[in-house]
mmCIF file of C-alpha atoms in Angstrom:
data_model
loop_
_atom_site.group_PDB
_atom_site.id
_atom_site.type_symbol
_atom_site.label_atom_id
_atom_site.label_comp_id
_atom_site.label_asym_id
_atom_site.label_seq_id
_atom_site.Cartn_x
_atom_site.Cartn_y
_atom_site.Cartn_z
ATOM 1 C CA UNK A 1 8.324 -4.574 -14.661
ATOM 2 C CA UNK A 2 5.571 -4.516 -12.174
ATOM 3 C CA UNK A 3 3.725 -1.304 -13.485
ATOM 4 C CA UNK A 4 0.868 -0.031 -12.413
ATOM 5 C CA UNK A 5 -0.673 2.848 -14.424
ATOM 6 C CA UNK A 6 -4.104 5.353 -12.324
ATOM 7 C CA UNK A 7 -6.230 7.737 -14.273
ATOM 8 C CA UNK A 8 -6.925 11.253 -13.373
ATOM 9 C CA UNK A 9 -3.713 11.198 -11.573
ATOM 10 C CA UNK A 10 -6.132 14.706 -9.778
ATOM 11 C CA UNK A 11 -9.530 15.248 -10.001
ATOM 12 C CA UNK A 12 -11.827 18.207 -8.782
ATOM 13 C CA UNK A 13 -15.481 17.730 -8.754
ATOM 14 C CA UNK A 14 -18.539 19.702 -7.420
ATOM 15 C CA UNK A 15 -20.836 17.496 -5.004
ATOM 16 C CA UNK A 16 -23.263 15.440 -6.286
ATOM 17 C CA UNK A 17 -21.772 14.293 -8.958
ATOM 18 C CA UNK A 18 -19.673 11.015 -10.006
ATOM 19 C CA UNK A 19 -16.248 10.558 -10.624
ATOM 20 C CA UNK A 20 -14.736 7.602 -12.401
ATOM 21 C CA UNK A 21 -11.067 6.860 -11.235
ATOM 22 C CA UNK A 22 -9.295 4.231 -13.457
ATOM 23 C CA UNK A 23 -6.217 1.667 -12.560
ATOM 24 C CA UNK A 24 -4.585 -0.680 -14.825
ATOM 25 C CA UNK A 25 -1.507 -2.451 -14.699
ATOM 26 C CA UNK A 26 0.649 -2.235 -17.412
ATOM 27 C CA UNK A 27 2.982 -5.245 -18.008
ATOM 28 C CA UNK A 28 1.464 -7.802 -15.744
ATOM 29 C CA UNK A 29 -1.847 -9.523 -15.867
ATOM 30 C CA UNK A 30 -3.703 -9.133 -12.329
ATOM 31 C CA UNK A 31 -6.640 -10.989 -11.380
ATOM 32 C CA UNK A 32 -6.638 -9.389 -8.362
ATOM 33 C CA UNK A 33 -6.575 -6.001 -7.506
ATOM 34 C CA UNK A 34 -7.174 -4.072 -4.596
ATOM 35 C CA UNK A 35 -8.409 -0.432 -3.467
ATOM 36 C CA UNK A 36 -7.760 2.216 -0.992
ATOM 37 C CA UNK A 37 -7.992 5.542 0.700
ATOM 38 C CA UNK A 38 -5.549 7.732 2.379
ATOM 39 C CA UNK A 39 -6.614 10.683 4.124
ATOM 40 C CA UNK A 40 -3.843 13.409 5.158
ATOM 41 C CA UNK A 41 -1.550 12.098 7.972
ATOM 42 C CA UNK A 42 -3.042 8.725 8.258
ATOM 43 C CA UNK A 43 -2.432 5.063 7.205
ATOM 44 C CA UNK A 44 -3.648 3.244 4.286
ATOM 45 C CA UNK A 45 -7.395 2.324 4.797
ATOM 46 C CA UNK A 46 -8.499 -0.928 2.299
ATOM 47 C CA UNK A 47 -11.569 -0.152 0.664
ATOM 48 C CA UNK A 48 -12.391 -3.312 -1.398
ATOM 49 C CA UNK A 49 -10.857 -6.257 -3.153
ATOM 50 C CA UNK A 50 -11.305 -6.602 -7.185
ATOM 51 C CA UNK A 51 -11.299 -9.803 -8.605
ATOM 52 C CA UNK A 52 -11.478 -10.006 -12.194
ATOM 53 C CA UNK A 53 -14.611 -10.939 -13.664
ATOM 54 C CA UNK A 54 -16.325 -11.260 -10.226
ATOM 55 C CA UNK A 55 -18.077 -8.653 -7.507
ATOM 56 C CA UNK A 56 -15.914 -7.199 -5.716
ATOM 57 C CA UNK A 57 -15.056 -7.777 -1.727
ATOM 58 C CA UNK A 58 -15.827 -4.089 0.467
ATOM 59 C CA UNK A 59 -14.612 -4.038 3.997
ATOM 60 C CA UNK A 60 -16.295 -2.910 6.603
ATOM 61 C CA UNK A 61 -17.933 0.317 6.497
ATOM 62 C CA UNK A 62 -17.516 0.759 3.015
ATOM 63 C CA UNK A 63 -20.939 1.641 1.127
ATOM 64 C CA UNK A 64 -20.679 -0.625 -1.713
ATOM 65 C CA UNK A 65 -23.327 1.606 -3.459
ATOM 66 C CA UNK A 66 -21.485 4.622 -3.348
ATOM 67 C CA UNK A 67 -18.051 3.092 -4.124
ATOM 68 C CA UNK A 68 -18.765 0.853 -7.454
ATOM 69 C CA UNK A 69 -16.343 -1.209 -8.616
ATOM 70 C CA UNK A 70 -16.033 -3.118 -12.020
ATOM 71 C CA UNK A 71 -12.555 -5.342 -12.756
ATOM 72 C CA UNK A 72 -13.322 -5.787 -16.227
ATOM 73 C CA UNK A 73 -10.023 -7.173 -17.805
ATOM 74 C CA UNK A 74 -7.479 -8.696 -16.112
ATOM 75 C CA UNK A 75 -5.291 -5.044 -16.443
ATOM 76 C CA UNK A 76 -8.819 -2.847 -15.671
ATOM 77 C CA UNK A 77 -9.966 -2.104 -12.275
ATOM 78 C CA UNK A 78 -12.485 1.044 -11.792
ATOM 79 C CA UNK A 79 -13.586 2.874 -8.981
ATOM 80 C CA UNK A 80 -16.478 5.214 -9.681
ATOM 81 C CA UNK A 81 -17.501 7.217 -6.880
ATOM 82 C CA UNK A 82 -20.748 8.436 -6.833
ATOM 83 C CA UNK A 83 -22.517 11.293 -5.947
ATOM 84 C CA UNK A 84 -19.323 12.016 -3.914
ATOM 85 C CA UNK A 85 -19.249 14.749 -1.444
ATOM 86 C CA UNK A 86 -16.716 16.958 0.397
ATOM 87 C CA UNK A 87 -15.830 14.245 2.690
ATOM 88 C CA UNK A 88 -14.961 11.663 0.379
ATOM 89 C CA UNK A 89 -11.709 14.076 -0.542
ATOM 90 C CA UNK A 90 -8.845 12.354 -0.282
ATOM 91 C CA UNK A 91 -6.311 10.174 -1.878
ATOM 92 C CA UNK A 92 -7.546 7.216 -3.399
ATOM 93 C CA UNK A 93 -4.410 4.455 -4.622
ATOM 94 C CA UNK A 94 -5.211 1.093 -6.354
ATOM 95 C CA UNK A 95 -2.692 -1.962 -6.115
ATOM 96 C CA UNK A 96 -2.313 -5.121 -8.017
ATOM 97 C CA UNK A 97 -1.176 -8.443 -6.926
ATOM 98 C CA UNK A 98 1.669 -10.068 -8.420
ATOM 99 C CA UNK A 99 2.433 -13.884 -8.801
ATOM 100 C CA UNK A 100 3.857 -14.072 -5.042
ATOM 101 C CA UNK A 101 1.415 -12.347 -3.255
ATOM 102 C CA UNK A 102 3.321 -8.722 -3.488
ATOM 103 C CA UNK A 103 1.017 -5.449 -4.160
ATOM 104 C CA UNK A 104 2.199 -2.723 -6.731
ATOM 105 C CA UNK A 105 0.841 0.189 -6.125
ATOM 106 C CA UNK A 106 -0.362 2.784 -8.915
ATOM 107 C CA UNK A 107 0.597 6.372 -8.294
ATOM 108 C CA UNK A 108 -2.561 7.564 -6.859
ATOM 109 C CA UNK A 109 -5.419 9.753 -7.477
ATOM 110 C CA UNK A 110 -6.404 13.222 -5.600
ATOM 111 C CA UNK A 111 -10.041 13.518 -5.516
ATOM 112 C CA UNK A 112 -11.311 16.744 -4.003
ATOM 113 C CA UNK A 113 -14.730 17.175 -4.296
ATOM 114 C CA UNK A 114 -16.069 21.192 -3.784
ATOM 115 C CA UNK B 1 -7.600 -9.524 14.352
ATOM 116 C CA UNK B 2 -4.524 -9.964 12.015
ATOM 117 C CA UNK B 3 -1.955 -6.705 13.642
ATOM 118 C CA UNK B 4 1.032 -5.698 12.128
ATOM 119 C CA UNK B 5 2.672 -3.282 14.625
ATOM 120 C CA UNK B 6 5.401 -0.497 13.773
ATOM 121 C CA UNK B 7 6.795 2.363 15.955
ATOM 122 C CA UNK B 8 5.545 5.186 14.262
ATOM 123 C CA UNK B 9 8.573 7.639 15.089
ATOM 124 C CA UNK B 10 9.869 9.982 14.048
ATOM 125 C CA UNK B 11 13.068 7.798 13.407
ATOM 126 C CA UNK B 12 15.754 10.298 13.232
ATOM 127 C CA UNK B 13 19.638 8.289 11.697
ATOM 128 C CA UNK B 14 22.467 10.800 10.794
ATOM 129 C CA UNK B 15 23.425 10.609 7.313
ATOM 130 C CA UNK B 16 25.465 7.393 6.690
ATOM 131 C CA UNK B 17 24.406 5.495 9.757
ATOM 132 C CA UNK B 18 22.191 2.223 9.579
ATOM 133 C CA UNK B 19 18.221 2.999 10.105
ATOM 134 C CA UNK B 20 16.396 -0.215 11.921
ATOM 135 C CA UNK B 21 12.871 -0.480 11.504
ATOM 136 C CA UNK B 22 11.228 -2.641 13.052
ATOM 137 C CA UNK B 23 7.572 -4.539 12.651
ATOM 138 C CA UNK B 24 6.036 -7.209 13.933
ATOM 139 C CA UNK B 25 2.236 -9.123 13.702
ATOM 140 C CA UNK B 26 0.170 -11.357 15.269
ATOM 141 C CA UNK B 27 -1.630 -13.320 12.437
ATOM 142 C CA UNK B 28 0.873 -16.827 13.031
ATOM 143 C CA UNK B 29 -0.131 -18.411 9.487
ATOM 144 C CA UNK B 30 1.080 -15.094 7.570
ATOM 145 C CA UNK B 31 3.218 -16.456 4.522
ATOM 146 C CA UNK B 32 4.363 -13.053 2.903
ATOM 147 C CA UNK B 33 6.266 -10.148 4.068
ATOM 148 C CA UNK B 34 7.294 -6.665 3.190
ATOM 149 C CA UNK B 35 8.576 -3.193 3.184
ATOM 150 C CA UNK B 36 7.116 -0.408 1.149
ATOM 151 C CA UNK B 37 8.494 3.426 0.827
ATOM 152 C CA UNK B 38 5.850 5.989 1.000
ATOM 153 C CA UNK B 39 7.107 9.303 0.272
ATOM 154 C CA UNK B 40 4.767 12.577 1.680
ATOM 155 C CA UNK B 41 2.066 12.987 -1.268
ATOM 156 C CA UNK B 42 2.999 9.700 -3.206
ATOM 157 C CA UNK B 43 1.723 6.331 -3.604
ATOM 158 C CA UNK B 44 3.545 3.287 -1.363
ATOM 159 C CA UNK B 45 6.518 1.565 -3.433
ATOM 160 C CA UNK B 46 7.791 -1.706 -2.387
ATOM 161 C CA UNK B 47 11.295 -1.767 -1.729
ATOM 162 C CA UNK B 48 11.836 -5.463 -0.341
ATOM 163 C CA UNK B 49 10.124 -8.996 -0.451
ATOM 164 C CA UNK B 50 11.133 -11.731 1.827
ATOM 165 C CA UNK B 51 9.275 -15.018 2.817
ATOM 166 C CA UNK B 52 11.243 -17.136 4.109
ATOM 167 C CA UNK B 53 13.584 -17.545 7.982
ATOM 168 C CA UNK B 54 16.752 -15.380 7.626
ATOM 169 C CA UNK B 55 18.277 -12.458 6.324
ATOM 170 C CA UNK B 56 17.531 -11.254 2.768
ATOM 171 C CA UNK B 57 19.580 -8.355 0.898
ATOM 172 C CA UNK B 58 19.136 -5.907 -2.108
ATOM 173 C CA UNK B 59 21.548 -3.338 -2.227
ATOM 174 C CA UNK B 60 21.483 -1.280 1.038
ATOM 175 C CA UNK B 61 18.687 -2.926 2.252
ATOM 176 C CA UNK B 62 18.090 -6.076 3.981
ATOM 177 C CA UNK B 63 15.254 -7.606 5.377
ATOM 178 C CA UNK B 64 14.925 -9.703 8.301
ATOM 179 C CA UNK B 65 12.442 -12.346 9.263
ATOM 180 C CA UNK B 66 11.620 -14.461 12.583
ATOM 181 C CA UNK B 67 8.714 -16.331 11.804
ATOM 182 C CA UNK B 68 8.829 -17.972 15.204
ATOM 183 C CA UNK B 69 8.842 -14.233 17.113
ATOM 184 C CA UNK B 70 6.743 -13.007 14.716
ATOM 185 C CA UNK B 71 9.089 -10.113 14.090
ATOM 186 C CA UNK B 72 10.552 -8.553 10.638
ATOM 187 C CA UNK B 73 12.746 -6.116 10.196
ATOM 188 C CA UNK B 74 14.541 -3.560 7.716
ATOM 189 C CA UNK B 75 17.820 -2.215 7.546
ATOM 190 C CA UNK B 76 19.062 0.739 5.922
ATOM 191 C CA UNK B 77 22.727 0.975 5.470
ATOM 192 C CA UNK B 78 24.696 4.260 4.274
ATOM 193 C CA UNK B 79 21.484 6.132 5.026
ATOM 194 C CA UNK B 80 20.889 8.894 2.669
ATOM 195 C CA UNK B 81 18.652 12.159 2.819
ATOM 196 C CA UNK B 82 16.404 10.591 0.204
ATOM 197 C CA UNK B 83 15.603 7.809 2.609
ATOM 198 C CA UNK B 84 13.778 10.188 4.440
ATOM 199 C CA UNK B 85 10.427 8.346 4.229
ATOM 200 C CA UNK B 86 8.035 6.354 5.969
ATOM 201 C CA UNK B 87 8.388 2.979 5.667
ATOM 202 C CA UNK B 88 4.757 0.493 5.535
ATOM 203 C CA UNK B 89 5.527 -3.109 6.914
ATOM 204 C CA UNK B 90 2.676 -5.325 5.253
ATOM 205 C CA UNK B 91 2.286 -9.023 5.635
ATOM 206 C CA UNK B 92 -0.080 -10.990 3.975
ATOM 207 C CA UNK B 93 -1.647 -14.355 3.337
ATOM 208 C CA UNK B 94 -2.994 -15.652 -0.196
ATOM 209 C CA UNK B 95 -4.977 -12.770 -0.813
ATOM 210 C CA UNK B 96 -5.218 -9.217 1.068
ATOM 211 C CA UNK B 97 -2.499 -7.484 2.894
ATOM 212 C CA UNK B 98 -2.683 -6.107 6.403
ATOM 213 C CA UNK B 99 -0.528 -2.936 6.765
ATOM 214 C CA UNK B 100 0.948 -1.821 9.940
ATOM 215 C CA UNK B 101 0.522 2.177 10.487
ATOM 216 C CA UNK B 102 4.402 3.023 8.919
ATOM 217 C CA UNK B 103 7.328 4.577 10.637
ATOM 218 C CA UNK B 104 8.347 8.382 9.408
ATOM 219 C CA UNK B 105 12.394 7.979 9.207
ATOM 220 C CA UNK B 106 14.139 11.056 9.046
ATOM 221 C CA UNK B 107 17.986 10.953 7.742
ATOM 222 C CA UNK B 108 20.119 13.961 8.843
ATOM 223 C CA UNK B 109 22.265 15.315 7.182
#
């Protein structure tokens, strides 16, 4: 149990344009679910909280304009990035929250953007 | 601040030794604890829960919890090359979860 399913599991873009990455969990209903990047080397960095049906929660630093996020359904969380650019490459991993507070992590997406 | 703190490592343990990671935090009303397995290009997996004073065990594992020294651990029995790893301590309230930076453990074989 516990699955978390991401969509592109890799994605190449040129800049300027938008990609669309998609996380749903599988077997579980989440109301919450939860965002973040990992660049090469470094720890996990939390972008934004999703709650279902509501806005969602950036941290600090993170341009809520350029990182759009829509939790849908309570097993659909999006992150569309937009008009991304070479720097916003990296590895981008959503998580849902489980009924005691645990985080299940979907496999990840690689987003390089040329 | 909420900190969770981890010795980053490397954490080298010959190959059927016990591996002792060790985390601890700062945020004193933190109700939720635990260990996740990050393997080099993959997403974080959680390997053990525990919320509660005390030891807690799954297999090789077990997790260990001080609430009062703000301290958790994990321990890693019969140590295998696929535990190679680094290993995210997270602890967490009713929502969010702060994650410390993750120890890279190395088992030799």
């Amino acid at each position: 149990g516990a699955v978390v399913s991401q969509h592109p599991s890799w994605v190449i873009c040129k800049s300027g344009t938008s990609v669309k990455i998609e996380c749903r969990s599988l077997d579980f209903q989440a109301t919450t679910m939860f965002w973040y990047r990992q660049f090469p080397k470094q720890s996990l960095m939390l972008m934004a909280t999703s709650n279902e049906g509501s806005k969602a929660t950036y941290e600090q630093g993170v341009e809520k304009d350029k990182f759009l996020i829509n939790h849908a359904s309570l097993t659909l969380s999006t992150l569309t990035v937009t008009s991304a650019h070479p720097e916003d490459s990296s590895f981008y991993i959503c998580s849902a929250k489980g009924t005691n507070y645990e985080q299940y992590f979907g496999p990840g997406t690689r987003l390089t953007v040329t | 601040q909420k900190e969770v703190e981890q010795n980053s490592g490397p954490l080298s343990v010959p190959e059927g030794a016990i591996a002792s990671l060790n985390c601890t935090y700062s945020d004193r009303g933190s109700q939720s604890f635990f260990w996740y397995r990050q393997y080099s290009g993959k997403s974080p997996e959680l390997i053990m829960s525990i919320y509660s004073n005390g030891d807690k065990e799954d297999g090789r594992f077990t997790a260990q919890l001080n609430k009062a020294s703000q301290y958790v651990s994990l321990l890693i029995r019969d140590s295998q090359p696929s535990d190679s790893a680094t290993y995210l301590c997270a602890v967490g309230g009713n929502e969010k979860l702060t994650f410390g930076t993750g120890t890279r453990l190395t088992i030799i074989p």
